[in-house]
Every structure is written in C-alpha cells, then in structure tokens.
C-alpha cells in the first residue's frame, strides 16, 4: 500500500482508469463534476456529455453491447437518478454490464431538497446497488461494482455521497479478477437423454442466441454433421448469413418458407437462448417437438419455456461433445437441411414499391433499397415503434454484435441515445439508427446535438408517419377516427440542420437514389426524414 495521499474523486478516477475505462457517458452535477474532471484531466478519457440523464445509461448499455466491455456512466443525485429509471430497466433486461456512478447528497444533509432513498429507486429497476461505504473504501467499492457488473450481467449503481469527494485517502489500485472459464458439459442422465434425442431425430433444427455467438463455428460443425437447419434468435441476427443451412430468425420474424421448415422439425436444440414467446410464436413452434436447451446460466433454463432436457453448460463445449457422440454412435445425417432453398428461405421477398399514395414512400421497398445502398460494415440500432420489425427483417448486419435494439421495456425514444453509445464503441463504422417520428421527438431530439458535438458517423433514419403508429392502427381497427394519434411535426430535416447536422427529406422511392451522394461528404451526424403513410405502414410481426 502506498503512503501517497489523494482526494477521493481523484482516487475514483484512477480506479476507473485501472478498470480500462476509455469512454465516460456523463451528465455533471455538484456530486460528480470533480470526478469527471479528474478522469478527463488525469487519464484523457473520452467524455460524452449528454443533455438528459437517461441518455448516459442507454449509451453505456449500447457501448457494452457492441464492445463487449463494461459501459461506464455517471450522473449526480436525486432527480438525476430518478431520470435514469427507464434506462436502468432497459439495461437490466438487456443483461449487459454497466457501472453507473451516481452521486448522492451528503450523508448528514437529510433535509437536502434532492435527498431521496436512492437504493430503493435502483432496486425497483432490477439493477444492482452498491453503496460507497466510506472514503477509505472508495477504490475497493469501485472494484466491487465492476466485478458485479461483469458477473451479474446487469447495471450496477455505485452510490457516492458527495461529501466524500474532497476527503484524502491513500492511493492504491484494486481490481477484482473475473474467472470466465467455460463451464464443462455435464455428464450423466441429462446428457445421455440429449444425445439420444439428437440421434433419433429425423428433422433436427438448431437455434443459436446471443449467448452462443462466440461458438458459431462449433455449432455450424454440429449442424453440418446432422444436416440440420440453422436459425437464430433476434439478438443473434445474421449470425449464419451465407451458410446454405441458414433459415434466418426463428419465430414470428421468420419468412413463410423458414416458418414452414421450423414447423416440420421434430427436435429443436437451442444454444445460448431464452426462447421467449416471440422466438417460439407463443409456443406454437415447439408444440409436438422434443426440445433441448443449453445455456451457461442456470436461471435462464426453463425461464420462458420448459425444455425436455436442459444442460447448464457452455455452448461451444456442448456442441463439440454432441458432435463427438454423433460420430461415436455413427448417427446418420438427417438430410433435413437439404430441403432449404438457400437463396429464398432466409430472406423476405423484395417489395415492388407499388400501391403507395403520392407523397409517401413504400416502407419495405425503402428498407430494401437502403440495405443495398448503405455500406455493409455498419452498426444497426433500432428504436421502438410500429416500423421496427420490418427493419429487423430487411436490414442486415455482418455480425450480431453490430446490432443493438432498445425495445426490451417496450419503450420508444431510447434509440438515439443507444446509437451514440454504439458509435462510441466502434467509431470507424457507420452507425445507422431507425427511429419513429414519435420516438425521435421523445428522446432523439434531446440528444441529436450530443452526436453533433462528438462529430459521430451517425445516420438517423426517421420513419415518419406523423402518428403514433400502433395507436393509429388500434383506432382504425375499431372504426374510430385516428386523428387523435396524429401529429403535425416540424420538418425533421430542418431540425437536423438547425442542431448542427445535415438533413434530407424523402417522399418517394426515387429520392432515395440521392442518399449515396448525400452521405459522400458526411462530416458528423446526418438525418433522413422518410415520409410514410400511417394507413400503409406494415404491422408489427409479433
């Protein structure tokens, strides 16, 4: 231990740097401003200052998703933390490691107008809470917060009383290692049952989730040995693109041809998935089938559906073990994957773009064209809204870690904040955000200038039907006047220009041909306002 003394805010900054923090998403106040200043001055950490507190958490979540590292954010106390509640729920459900350093009012200032029980607020979101116990333990408490974020796979809020910040403590470094050795494949009855199911299956099908992305090659080897089709959950979108056995996303987002193959399978093996109600089409796709679920997290097993056999194990090791026993038992290949038409089954049919009213754009056709125009080396971020499932079906990425979505809490208005975090994690790539008009006005308008100030390579595509689309549909389905759900928004292209970016308005498919030139000299964020007919936006595929 060193005899050197430092202030608590400098010690915390040093601790964050020791944990590899290179980007800090922040909104400063009197409880965290000196910490932010120390981190930037002492360690040259890249500061991303936001206009609203929710943005710092959402950006940190997206940063963690794209980079695979812990996202780090900070806010001050009281209303600053309460403003983060929705974002913390989104991050908790995303199961991504984030550390939020939240200031707190001085311990003795019980009548401070911003004093509130911050522990209870955090607990209500499902995030973890870690109290900074004293100035002397500050560095150890930072290390504990990072450890918990990585092990528990959720945001951890480190609560920092502001009266600690200028006290002096001994300078030291504490980093708790996280042991991430893959769990071994279990032996015994359950393993034997799983092998027996695979060996006897005539039409086996393999589904990979986000938890199995790193095991891609081993899963493919097993699928090729079994001649089993390959599918993914939404979170592992496009993992198997280009493989002849790929049938795309499993569940309600699949094509008709892929759904038919899924329905005909007799055994579904899921690696690293939750298999929620959308993956399984509310159980319809698993009815009458034998099911095997493999996940390294025991709490996920059986959470969304009840498998016939469950293995708490590493996806890659289990795939290797299955492959070994298929060889040992001389299990013949099923031939099921040979029934796939690789050029058509995984892909949704191209839209003709006909039948749309003048002054509006056919949305599926616009997505097909944008998918072809925009560079393949890109990040895709989606906000919530009526438009979103069509984007998921038609707009591709090169790797699942290049895809971030913000709808786990079924909220709108979270997408631009997450796009900023994604872009911060991979600034060399073009980040493409699809957001609705309501979502952009709810959260995007607040933070578009944040992306401008950071000069990010961010393209915001506003799917603008001048309405809350889901509510518009509910009104019209019941033969009610939908005008209560419609809005006379300003020109989003003009708004983008006013906020320091570049804006483009598109009201026909032909105008999309100008997108390439519009982006040629891209210097900072740009926005494309695509005019859609609220009566003609494709319904969500749920």
Coordinates of C-alpha atoms in Angstrom, one line a residue:
X1 CA 0.0 0.0 0.0
X2 CA 1.3 3.5 -1.0
X3 CA 1.8 6.3 1.5
X4 CA 0.8 8.8 -1.2
X5 CA -2.5 10.7 -0.5
X6 CA -5.1 11.8 -3.0
X7 CA -8.6 13.1 -2.9
X8 CA -11.5 10.6 -3.2
X9 CA -12.6 12.0 -6.6
X10 CA -9.1 11.5 -8.0
X11 CA -8.9 8.0 -6.4
X12 CA -12.2 7.1 -8.1
X13 CA -10.9 8.4 -11.4
X14 CA -7.7 6.4 -11.1
X15 CA -9.8 3.3 -10.2
X16 CA -11.9 3.7 -13.3
X17 CA -8.8 4.0 -15.5
X18 CA -7.4 0.9 -13.8
X19 CA -10.5 -0.9 -15.0
X20 CA -9.9 0.1 -18.6
X21 CA -12.4 2.9 -18.9
X22 CA -11.8 4.8 -22.1
X23 CA -15.2 6.4 -22.6
X24 CA -17.4 8.1 -20.0
X25 CA -21.0 8.9 -20.7
X26 CA -21.9 11.7 -18.3
X27 CA -24.2 14.5 -17.2
X28 CA -22.4 16.5 -14.5
X29 CA -23.8 18.0 -11.3
X30 CA -22.4 19.0 -8.0
X31 CA -21.9 15.4 -6.8
X32 CA -19.9 14.1 -9.7
X33 CA -18.3 17.1 -11.5
X34 CA -14.9 16.7 -9.8
X35 CA -14.8 13.0 -10.6
X36 CA -15.5 13.8 -14.3
X37 CA -12.9 16.5 -14.4
X38 CA -10.3 14.2 -12.8
X39 CA -10.9 11.4 -15.1
X40 CA -10.6 13.6 -18.2
X41 CA -7.6 15.5 -16.9
X42 CA -5.6 12.7 -15.4
X43 CA -6.4 9.9 -17.8
X44 CA -7.6 11.6 -21.1
X45 CA -10.8 9.5 -21.0
X46 CA -13.2 10.4 -23.9
X47 CA -16.1 12.3 -22.3
X48 CA -19.5 12.1 -24.0
X49 CA -21.7 14.7 -22.2
X50 CA -25.4 14.2 -22.6
X51 CA -28.4 16.6 -22.2
X52 CA -30.6 14.2 -20.2
X53 CA -29.5 11.6 -17.6
X54 CA -31.3 8.7 -19.2
X55 CA -29.0 9.0 -22.2
X56 CA -25.9 8.2 -20.3
X57 CA -27.2 4.9 -19.1
X58 CA -28.6 3.9 -22.5
X59 CA -25.4 4.9 -24.3
X60 CA -23.4 2.8 -21.8
X61 CA -25.7 -0.2 -22.4
X62 CA -25.1 0.1 -26.2
X63 CA -21.4 0.6 -25.7
X64 CA -21.3 -2.7 -23.7
X65 CA -23.3 -4.5 -26.3
X66 CA -21.0 -3.5 -29.2
X67 CA -17.6 -3.6 -27.4
X68 CA -18.1 -6.5 -25.0
X69 CA -16.7 -4.3 -22.3
X70 CA -18.2 -2.6 -19.2
X71 CA -20.1 0.6 -20.1
X72 CA -19.4 3.4 -17.6
X73 CA -21.7 6.3 -16.9
X74 CA -22.2 9.0 -14.2
X75 CA -24.9 11.3 -13.0
X76 CA -25.5 13.4 -9.9
X77 CA -28.1 12.8 -7.2
X78 CA -31.8 12.9 -6.7
X79 CA -33.8 13.8 -9.9
X80 CA -30.7 12.9 -11.9
X81 CA -31.0 9.3 -10.8
X82 CA -34.8 9.2 -11.0
X83 CA -34.5 10.3 -14.6
X84 CA -32.5 7.1 -15.2
X85 CA -35.2 4.6 -14.2
X86 CA -36.5 3.6 -17.6
X87 CA -32.9 3.3 -18.9
X88 CA -31.9 1.1 -16.0
X89 CA -34.8 -1.2 -16.6
X90 CA -33.8 -1.4 -20.3
X91 CA -30.2 -2.2 -19.3
X92 CA -31.2 -4.8 -16.8
X93 CA -33.3 -6.6 -19.3
X94 CA -30.5 -6.4 -21.8
X95 CA -28.3 -8.3 -19.3
X96 CA -25.3 -6.1 -20.1
X97 CA -22.5 -5.0 -17.8
X98 CA -22.8 -1.3 -16.9
X99 CA -21.4 0.7 -14.0
X100 CA -23.4 3.9 -13.2
X101 CA -21.6 6.2 -10.7
X102 CA -24.4 8.1 -9.1
X103 CA -23.7 11.0 -6.7
X104 CA -25.7 11.2 -3.5
X105 CA -26.5 14.0 -1.2
X106 CA -24.2 14.5 1.8
X107 CA -24.7 11.8 4.5
X108 CA -25.7 14.3 7.2
X109 CA -27.9 16.5 4.9
X110 CA -31.2 14.8 5.5
X111 CA -33.2 17.9 4.5
X112 CA -31.4 18.5 1.2
X113 CA -34.2 19.0 -1.3
X114 CA -32.6 16.4 -3.6
X115 CA -32.3 13.8 -0.9
X116 CA -34.2 10.6 -1.8
X117 CA -33.8 6.9 -1.0
X118 CA -31.6 6.0 -4.0
X119 CA -31.2 2.4 -3.0
X120 CA -35.0 1.8 -3.3
X121 CA -35.1 3.6 -6.7
X122 CA -32.4 1.4 -8.1
X123 CA -33.9 -1.8 -6.6
X124 CA -37.2 -1.1 -8.4
X125 CA -35.4 -1.2 -11.7
X126 CA -33.8 -4.6 -11.2
X127 CA -30.4 -3.0 -11.4
X128 CA -27.8 -3.7 -8.6
X129 CA -26.9 -1.2 -5.9
X130 CA -23.5 -0.8 -4.4
X131 CA -23.0 1.7 -1.6
X132 CA -19.7 3.6 -1.3
X133 CA -19.1 2.8 2.4
X134 CA -16.5 5.4 3.3
X135 CA -13.7 7.5 1.7
X136 CA -11.2 4.8 2.7
X137 CA -13.1 2.1 0.8
X138 CA -13.9 4.1 -2.3
X139 CA -11.4 2.3 -4.6
X140 CA -12.5 -1.1 -3.3
X141 CA -16.1 -0.2 -3.8
X142 CA -15.4 0.8 -7.4
X143 CA -13.8 -2.6 -8.0
X144 CA -16.8 -4.4 -6.4
X145 CA -19.1 -2.5 -8.7
X146 CA -17.2 -3.6 -11.8
X147 CA -16.9 -7.1 -10.6
X148 CA -20.7 -7.3 -10.0
X149 CA -21.5 -5.8 -13.4
X150 CA -19.5 -8.4 -15.2
X151 CA -20.6 -11.4 -13.1
X152 CA -24.3 -10.4 -12.7
X153 CA -24.6 -9.0 -16.3
X154 CA -26.6 -6.0 -15.4
X155 CA -26.2 -2.3 -14.5
X156 CA -24.7 -1.7 -11.0
X157 CA -25.2 1.7 -9.5
X158 CA -22.4 2.8 -7.3
X159 CA -23.8 5.3 -4.8
X160 CA -21.3 8.1 -3.9
X161 CA -22.1 10.6 -1.1
X162 CA -20.9 14.0 -2.4
X163 CA -19.2 14.9 1.0
X164 CA -16.7 12.1 0.4
X165 CA -15.2 13.7 -2.7
X166 CA -12.6 16.1 -1.3
X167 CA -11.5 13.9 1.6
X168 CA -8.0 12.5 1.3
X169 CA -7.2 8.8 1.2
X170 CA -4.3 6.6 0.4
X171 CA -3.6 6.0 -3.3
X172 CA -4.0 2.3 -4.3
X173 CA -5.2 0.1 -7.1
X174 CA -7.8 -2.7 -6.6
X175 CA -9.1 -4.8 -9.5
X176 CA -11.1 -8.0 -8.8
X177 CA -10.5 -10.6 -11.5
X178 CA -13.5 -12.4 -13.0
X179 CA -12.9 -16.0 -13.8
X180 CA -14.6 -16.8 -17.1
X181 CA -13.5 -20.4 -17.7
X182 CA -16.3 -22.1 -19.7
X183 CA -18.4 -24.4 -17.7
X184 CA -17.9 -28.1 -18.6
X185 CA -20.5 -30.2 -20.2
X186 CA -22.4 -32.2 -17.5
X187 CA -22.2 -36.0 -17.6
X188 CA -25.0 -38.4 -16.6
X189 CA -28.7 -38.8 -17.3
X190 CA -29.5 -35.5 -18.8
X191 CA -26.5 -35.6 -21.2
X192 CA -27.4 -39.1 -22.3
X193 CA -31.0 -38.1 -22.9
X194 CA -30.0 -35.1 -25.0
X195 CA -27.6 -37.3 -27.1
X196 CA -30.4 -39.9 -27.6
X197 CA -32.9 -37.2 -28.7
X198 CA -30.4 -35.9 -31.3
X199 CA -29.5 -39.3 -32.5
X200 CA -33.2 -40.3 -33.0
X201 CA -34.3 -37.0 -34.5
X202 CA -35.3 -37.1 -38.2
X203 CA -35.7 -33.4 -38.7
X204 CA -33.4 -31.7 -36.1
X205 CA -33.1 -27.9 -36.1
X206 CA -30.5 -25.7 -34.2
X207 CA -31.2 -22.3 -32.8
X208 CA -28.4 -20.0 -31.6
X209 CA -28.9 -17.0 -29.4
X210 CA -26.6 -14.1 -28.3
X211 CA -25.0 -16.4 -25.7
X212 CA -23.7 -18.7 -28.4
X213 CA -22.3 -16.2 -30.8
X214 CA -18.7 -17.0 -29.9
X215 CA -19.4 -20.7 -30.5
X216 CA -20.6 -20.1 -34.1
X217 CA -18.0 -22.4 -35.8
X218 CA -18.6 -25.3 -33.4
X219 CA -22.4 -25.1 -33.8
X220 CA -22.0 -25.0 -37.6
X221 CA -19.9 -28.1 -37.4
X222 CA -22.6 -29.9 -35.5
X223 CA -25.3 -28.7 -37.8
X224 CA -23.4 -29.9 -40.9
X225 CA -22.9 -33.3 -39.3
X226 CA -26.6 -33.6 -38.5
X227 CA -27.7 -31.8 -41.7
X228 CA -29.8 -29.6 -39.5
X229 CA -31.1 -26.2 -40.5
X230 CA -29.6 -23.2 -38.6
X231 CA -31.6 -20.4 -37.1
X232 CA -31.0 -17.6 -34.6
X233 CA -32.9 -15.5 -32.1
X234 CA -33.3 -11.8 -32.9
X235 CA -30.3 -10.9 -30.7
X236 CA -28.1 -13.2 -32.7
X237 CA -29.5 -11.8 -36.0
X238 CA -27.5 -12.7 -39.2
X239 CA -25.0 -15.0 -37.3
X240 CA -25.3 -17.7 -40.0
X241 CA -25.8 -15.5 -43.1
X242 CA -24.1 -17.0 -46.1
X243 CA -24.3 -20.6 -44.8
X244 CA -26.5 -22.9 -47.0
X245 CA -28.4 -24.2 -43.9
X246 CA -29.3 -20.8 -42.7
X247 CA -33.0 -20.1 -42.4
X248 CA -32.8 -16.7 -40.5
X249 CA -34.6 -15.7 -37.4
X250 CA -36.6 -18.3 -35.5
X251 CA -40.1 -17.3 -34.6
X252 CA -42.5 -14.6 -35.6
X253 CA -39.9 -12.7 -37.7
X254 CA -39.2 -15.6 -40.0
X255 CA -40.2 -15.9 -43.6
X256 CA -43.0 -18.1 -44.7
X257 CA -40.6 -20.7 -46.1
X258 CA -38.5 -20.7 -42.9
X259 CA -41.6 -20.9 -40.7
X260 CA -42.7 -24.0 -42.6
X261 CA -39.3 -25.7 -42.1
X262 CA -39.4 -24.8 -38.4
X263 CA -42.9 -26.2 -38.1
X264 CA -41.8 -29.5 -39.7
X265 CA -38.9 -30.1 -37.4
X266 CA -39.2 -32.7 -34.7
X267 CA -36.3 -31.7 -32.4
X268 CA -35.2 -28.2 -31.6
X269 CA -31.8 -27.6 -29.9
X270 CA -31.2 -24.1 -28.6
X271 CA -27.8 -22.8 -27.7
X272 CA -27.4 -19.7 -25.6
X273 CA -31.1 -18.6 -25.9
X274 CA -34.0 -17.7 -23.7
X275 CA -36.5 -18.8 -26.3
X276 CA -39.1 -16.3 -25.4
X277 CA -42.8 -16.1 -26.6
X278 CA -41.7 -14.4 -29.8
X279 CA -39.0 -16.9 -30.7
X280 CA -41.5 -19.7 -30.2
X281 CA -44.5 -17.9 -31.6
X282 CA -46.1 -18.3 -28.2
X283 CA -45.2 -21.9 -28.0
X284 CA -46.7 -22.9 -31.4
X285 CA -43.3 -23.6 -33.0
X286 CA -42.3 -26.0 -30.2
X287 CA -45.6 -27.9 -29.9
X288 CA -45.1 -31.6 -30.5
X289 CA -41.3 -31.4 -30.7
X290 CA -38.5 -32.6 -28.4
X291 CA -36.6 -29.7 -27.1
X292 CA -33.0 -29.3 -25.7
X293 CA -31.9 -26.1 -24.1
X294 CA -28.2 -25.3 -23.4
X295 CA -27.2 -22.2 -21.5
X296 CA -24.4 -21.4 -19.2
X297 CA -26.8 -19.5 -16.8
X298 CA -29.0 -21.8 -14.7
X299 CA -31.5 -19.0 -14.1
X300 CA -32.3 -18.9 -17.8
X301 CA -33.1 -22.6 -18.1
X302 CA -36.9 -23.0 -18.3
X303 CA -37.5 -19.3 -17.8
X304 CA -39.6 -18.9 -20.9
X305 CA -40.4 -22.5 -21.9
X306 CA -40.0 -25.9 -20.4
X307 CA -37.5 -28.0 -22.4
X308 CA -37.5 -31.8 -22.3
X309 CA -33.8 -31.7 -21.5
X310 CA -31.7 -28.8 -20.1
X311 CA -27.9 -28.5 -19.8
X312 CA -26.3 -25.8 -17.8
X313 CA -23.1 -25.7 -19.9
X314 CA -21.0 -23.8 -22.3
X315 CA -22.5 -23.7 -25.9
X316 CA -19.3 -24.4 -27.7
X317 CA -18.1 -27.3 -25.5
X318 CA -21.6 -28.9 -25.6
X319 CA -21.7 -28.6 -29.4
X320 CA -18.3 -30.3 -29.6
X321 CA -19.5 -33.0 -27.2
X322 CA -22.6 -33.6 -29.2
X323 CA -20.6 -33.9 -32.4
X324 CA -18.2 -36.4 -30.8
X325 CA -21.1 -38.7 -29.8
X326 CA -22.8 -38.4 -33.2
X327 CA -19.6 -39.8 -34.6
X328 CA -19.2 -42.5 -31.9
X329 CA -22.8 -43.7 -32.4
X330 CA -22.5 -43.4 -36.2
X331 CA -25.7 -41.4 -36.3
X332 CA -26.7 -40.9 -40.0
X333 CA -27.2 -37.3 -41.2
X334 CA -30.9 -36.3 -41.3
X335 CA -30.9 -34.7 -44.7
X336 CA -33.3 -32.0 -43.4
X337 CA -31.1 -29.0 -44.3
X338 CA -31.0 -30.1 -47.9
X339 CA -34.7 -29.1 -48.2
X340 CA -33.7 -25.4 -47.8
X341 CA -33.7 -23.1 -50.7
X342 CA -30.7 -21.0 -49.5
X343 CA -31.4 -18.1 -51.9
X344 CA -35.0 -17.6 -50.8
X345 CA -35.9 -19.2 -47.4
X346 CA -34.0 -16.9 -45.1
X347 CA -34.9 -13.7 -47.0
X348 CA -38.1 -11.7 -47.1
X349 CA -39.4 -11.0 -50.6
X350 CA -38.4 -7.7 -52.1
X351 CA -41.1 -5.2 -52.2
X352 CA -42.3 -3.8 -55.5
X353 CA -43.0 -0.4 -54.0
X354 CA -46.3 -0.1 -55.7
X355 CA -49.7 0.9 -54.2
X356 CA -48.4 3.8 -52.1
X357 CA -50.0 7.1 -52.1
X358 CA -48.3 10.0 -53.8
X359 CA -46.0 11.9 -51.5
X360 CA -45.3 8.9 -49.4
X361 CA -42.7 6.1 -49.5
X362 CA -43.4 2.3 -49.6
X363 CA -41.5 1.3 -46.4
X364 CA -40.5 -2.3 -47.2
X365 CA -39.2 -1.1 -50.6
X366 CA -37.3 1.8 -48.9
X367 CA -35.7 -0.7 -46.5
X368 CA -34.6 -3.0 -49.3
X369 CA -33.1 -0.1 -51.2
X370 CA -31.3 1.4 -48.1
X371 CA -30.0 -2.1 -47.2
X372 CA -28.3 -2.1 -50.6
X373 CA -27.1 1.5 -50.7
X374 CA -25.6 1.8 -47.2
X375 CA -22.1 0.3 -46.5
X376 CA -22.2 -3.3 -45.2
X377 CA -19.7 -2.5 -42.5
X378 CA -22.2 -0.8 -40.3
X379 CA -23.9 -0.8 -36.9
X380 CA -27.7 -1.1 -36.8
X381 CA -29.6 0.4 -33.9
X382 CA -33.4 0.4 -33.7
X383 CA -35.8 2.4 -31.5
X384 CA -39.2 1.2 -30.6
X385 CA -42.2 1.7 -32.9
X386 CA -44.7 0.3 -35.4
X387 CA -41.9 0.2 -38.0
X388 CA -39.3 -1.8 -36.1
X389 CA -40.0 -5.4 -37.0
X390 CA -39.9 -4.6 -40.7
X391 CA -36.4 -3.2 -40.2
X392 CA -35.3 -6.3 -38.3
X393 CA -36.5 -8.5 -41.2
X394 CA -35.0 -6.5 -44.1
X395 CA -31.9 -4.6 -42.9
X396 CA -28.8 -6.8 -42.3
X397 CA -25.6 -6.6 -40.3
X398 CA -22.3 -8.5 -40.6
X399 CA -22.2 -9.7 -37.0
X400 CA -24.7 -9.9 -34.2
X401 CA -22.6 -7.5 -32.1
X402 CA -23.2 -4.9 -34.7
X403 CA -27.0 -4.9 -33.9
X404 CA -28.5 -3.0 -30.9
X405 CA -32.2 -2.7 -30.1
X406 CA -33.9 -0.7 -27.4
X407 CA -37.3 -2.4 -27.0
X408 CA -36.9 -4.8 -24.1
X409 CA -39.1 -2.5 -22.0
X410 CA -41.3 -1.7 -25.0
X411 CA -40.5 2.0 -24.8
X412 CA -40.0 4.4 -27.6
X413 CA -37.5 7.3 -27.6
X414 CA -34.4 5.3 -26.4
X415 CA -32.8 4.7 -29.8
X416 CA -30.7 7.8 -30.4
X417 CA -29.1 7.6 -27.0
X418 CA -28.1 4.0 -27.7
X419 CA -26.9 4.8 -31.1
X420 CA -24.5 7.4 -29.6
X421 CA -23.1 4.7 -27.3
X422 CA -22.8 2.2 -30.1
X423 CA -20.9 4.7 -32.3
X424 CA -18.6 5.5 -29.4
X425 CA -17.7 1.8 -29.2
X426 CA -17.0 1.5 -33.0
X427 CA -16.4 5.0 -34.4
X428 CA -14.8 3.6 -37.6
X429 CA -18.2 2.2 -38.6
X430 CA -21.3 4.0 -39.9
X431 CA -24.0 3.7 -37.2
X432 CA -27.5 3.6 -38.7
X433 CA -30.4 4.3 -36.4
X434 CA -34.0 3.7 -37.4
X435 CA -36.4 5.6 -35.2
X436 CA -40.0 6.7 -35.5
X437 CA -41.2 10.3 -35.5
X438 CA -42.7 9.9 -32.0
X439 CA -39.5 8.3 -30.7
X440 CA -37.3 11.0 -32.2
X441 CA -39.4 13.7 -30.6
X442 CA -39.4 11.8 -27.3
X443 CA -35.7 11.3 -26.9
X444 CA -33.8 11.8 -30.1
X445 CA -34.5 15.5 -30.4
X446 CA -32.8 15.9 -27.0
X447 CA -29.6 14.1 -27.9
X448 CA -29.1 14.7 -31.6
X449 CA -26.8 17.6 -30.8
X450 CA -24.8 15.3 -28.5
X451 CA -23.9 13.3 -31.5
X452 CA -23.1 16.5 -33.4
X453 CA -20.8 17.7 -30.6
X454 CA -19.0 14.4 -30.8
X455 CA -18.9 14.5 -34.6
X456 CA -20.1 10.9 -34.8
X457 CA -20.6 8.9 -38.1
X458 CA -24.3 8.5 -37.3
X459 CA -27.1 8.3 -39.8
X460 CA -30.6 8.8 -38.2
X461 CA -33.5 7.5 -40.4
X462 CA -36.8 8.8 -39.1
X463 CA -39.7 6.6 -40.2
X464 CA -42.2 9.4 -40.2
X465 CA -45.9 8.6 -40.5
X466 CA -46.8 11.7 -38.5
X467 CA -48.5 9.5 -35.9
X468 CA -48.2 7.1 -33.1
X469 CA -48.5 4.1 -35.4
X470 CA -49.7 1.4 -33.0
X471 CA -52.4 3.7 -31.6
X472 CA -53.4 4.7 -35.2
X473 CA -54.0 1.1 -36.0
X474 CA -56.0 0.4 -32.9
X475 CA -58.3 3.3 -33.6
X476 CA -58.8 2.3 -37.3
X477 CA -59.3 -1.4 -36.4
X478 CA -62.3 -0.4 -34.3
X479 CA -63.6 2.0 -36.9
X480 CA -62.7 5.1 -34.8
X481 CA -61.3 8.3 -36.0
X482 CA -57.5 8.0 -35.7
X483 CA -56.7 11.7 -35.8
X484 CA -56.1 11.8 -32.0
X485 CA -52.9 9.7 -32.7
X486 CA -51.6 12.0 -35.5
X487 CA -49.2 14.9 -35.2
X488 CA -48.1 17.9 -37.3
X489 CA -44.4 17.6 -36.6
X490 CA -41.8 20.1 -37.8
X491 CA -39.6 19.1 -40.7
X492 CA -37.0 16.7 -39.2
X493 CA -34.6 17.5 -41.9
X494 CA -34.7 21.2 -41.0
X495 CA -34.4 20.3 -37.3
X496 CA -31.2 18.3 -38.0
X497 CA -29.8 21.2 -39.9
X498 CA -30.6 23.6 -37.0
X499 CA -29.0 21.3 -34.5
X500 CA -25.7 21.2 -36.4
X501 CA -26.1 18.1 -38.5
X502 CA -27.4 17.5 -42.0
X503 CA -30.9 16.7 -43.0
X504 CA -32.6 15.2 -46.1
X505 CA -36.3 14.7 -46.8
X506 CA -37.5 11.8 -48.8
X507 CA -41.1 11.5 -50.1
X508 CA -40.6 9.0 -52.9
X509 CA -38.5 5.9 -53.7
X510 CA -36.7 7.7 -56.5
X511 CA -35.4 10.3 -54.0
X512 CA -33.6 7.5 -52.1
X513 CA -31.2 7.3 -55.0
X514 CA -29.8 10.5 -53.7
X515 CA -28.8 9.0 -50.4
X516 CA -25.4 7.8 -51.6
X517 CA -24.4 11.3 -52.7
X518 CA -25.9 12.8 -49.5
X519 CA -23.5 10.7 -47.5
X520 CA -20.4 11.1 -49.6
X521 CA -19.2 14.1 -47.7
X522 CA -20.6 13.0 -44.4
X523 CA -19.0 15.0 -41.7
X524 CA -20.8 14.3 -38.5
X525 CA -24.4 13.1 -37.9
X526 CA -27.0 13.2 -40.8
X527 CA -30.7 12.6 -40.8
X528 CA -33.1 11.3 -43.4
X529 CA -36.8 12.1 -42.9
X530 CA -38.8 9.4 -44.8
X531 CA -42.4 10.2 -45.2
X532 CA -44.7 7.3 -44.6
X533 CA -48.5 6.9 -44.9
X534 CA -49.8 5.9 -41.5
X535 CA -52.5 3.9 -43.1
X536 CA -50.0 1.9 -45.1
X537 CA -47.1 1.1 -42.6
X538 CA -46.6 -2.7 -42.3
X539 CA -47.9 -4.1 -39.0
X540 CA -45.5 -5.4 -36.4
X541 CA -44.7 -9.1 -36.8
X542 CA -45.4 -10.2 -33.2

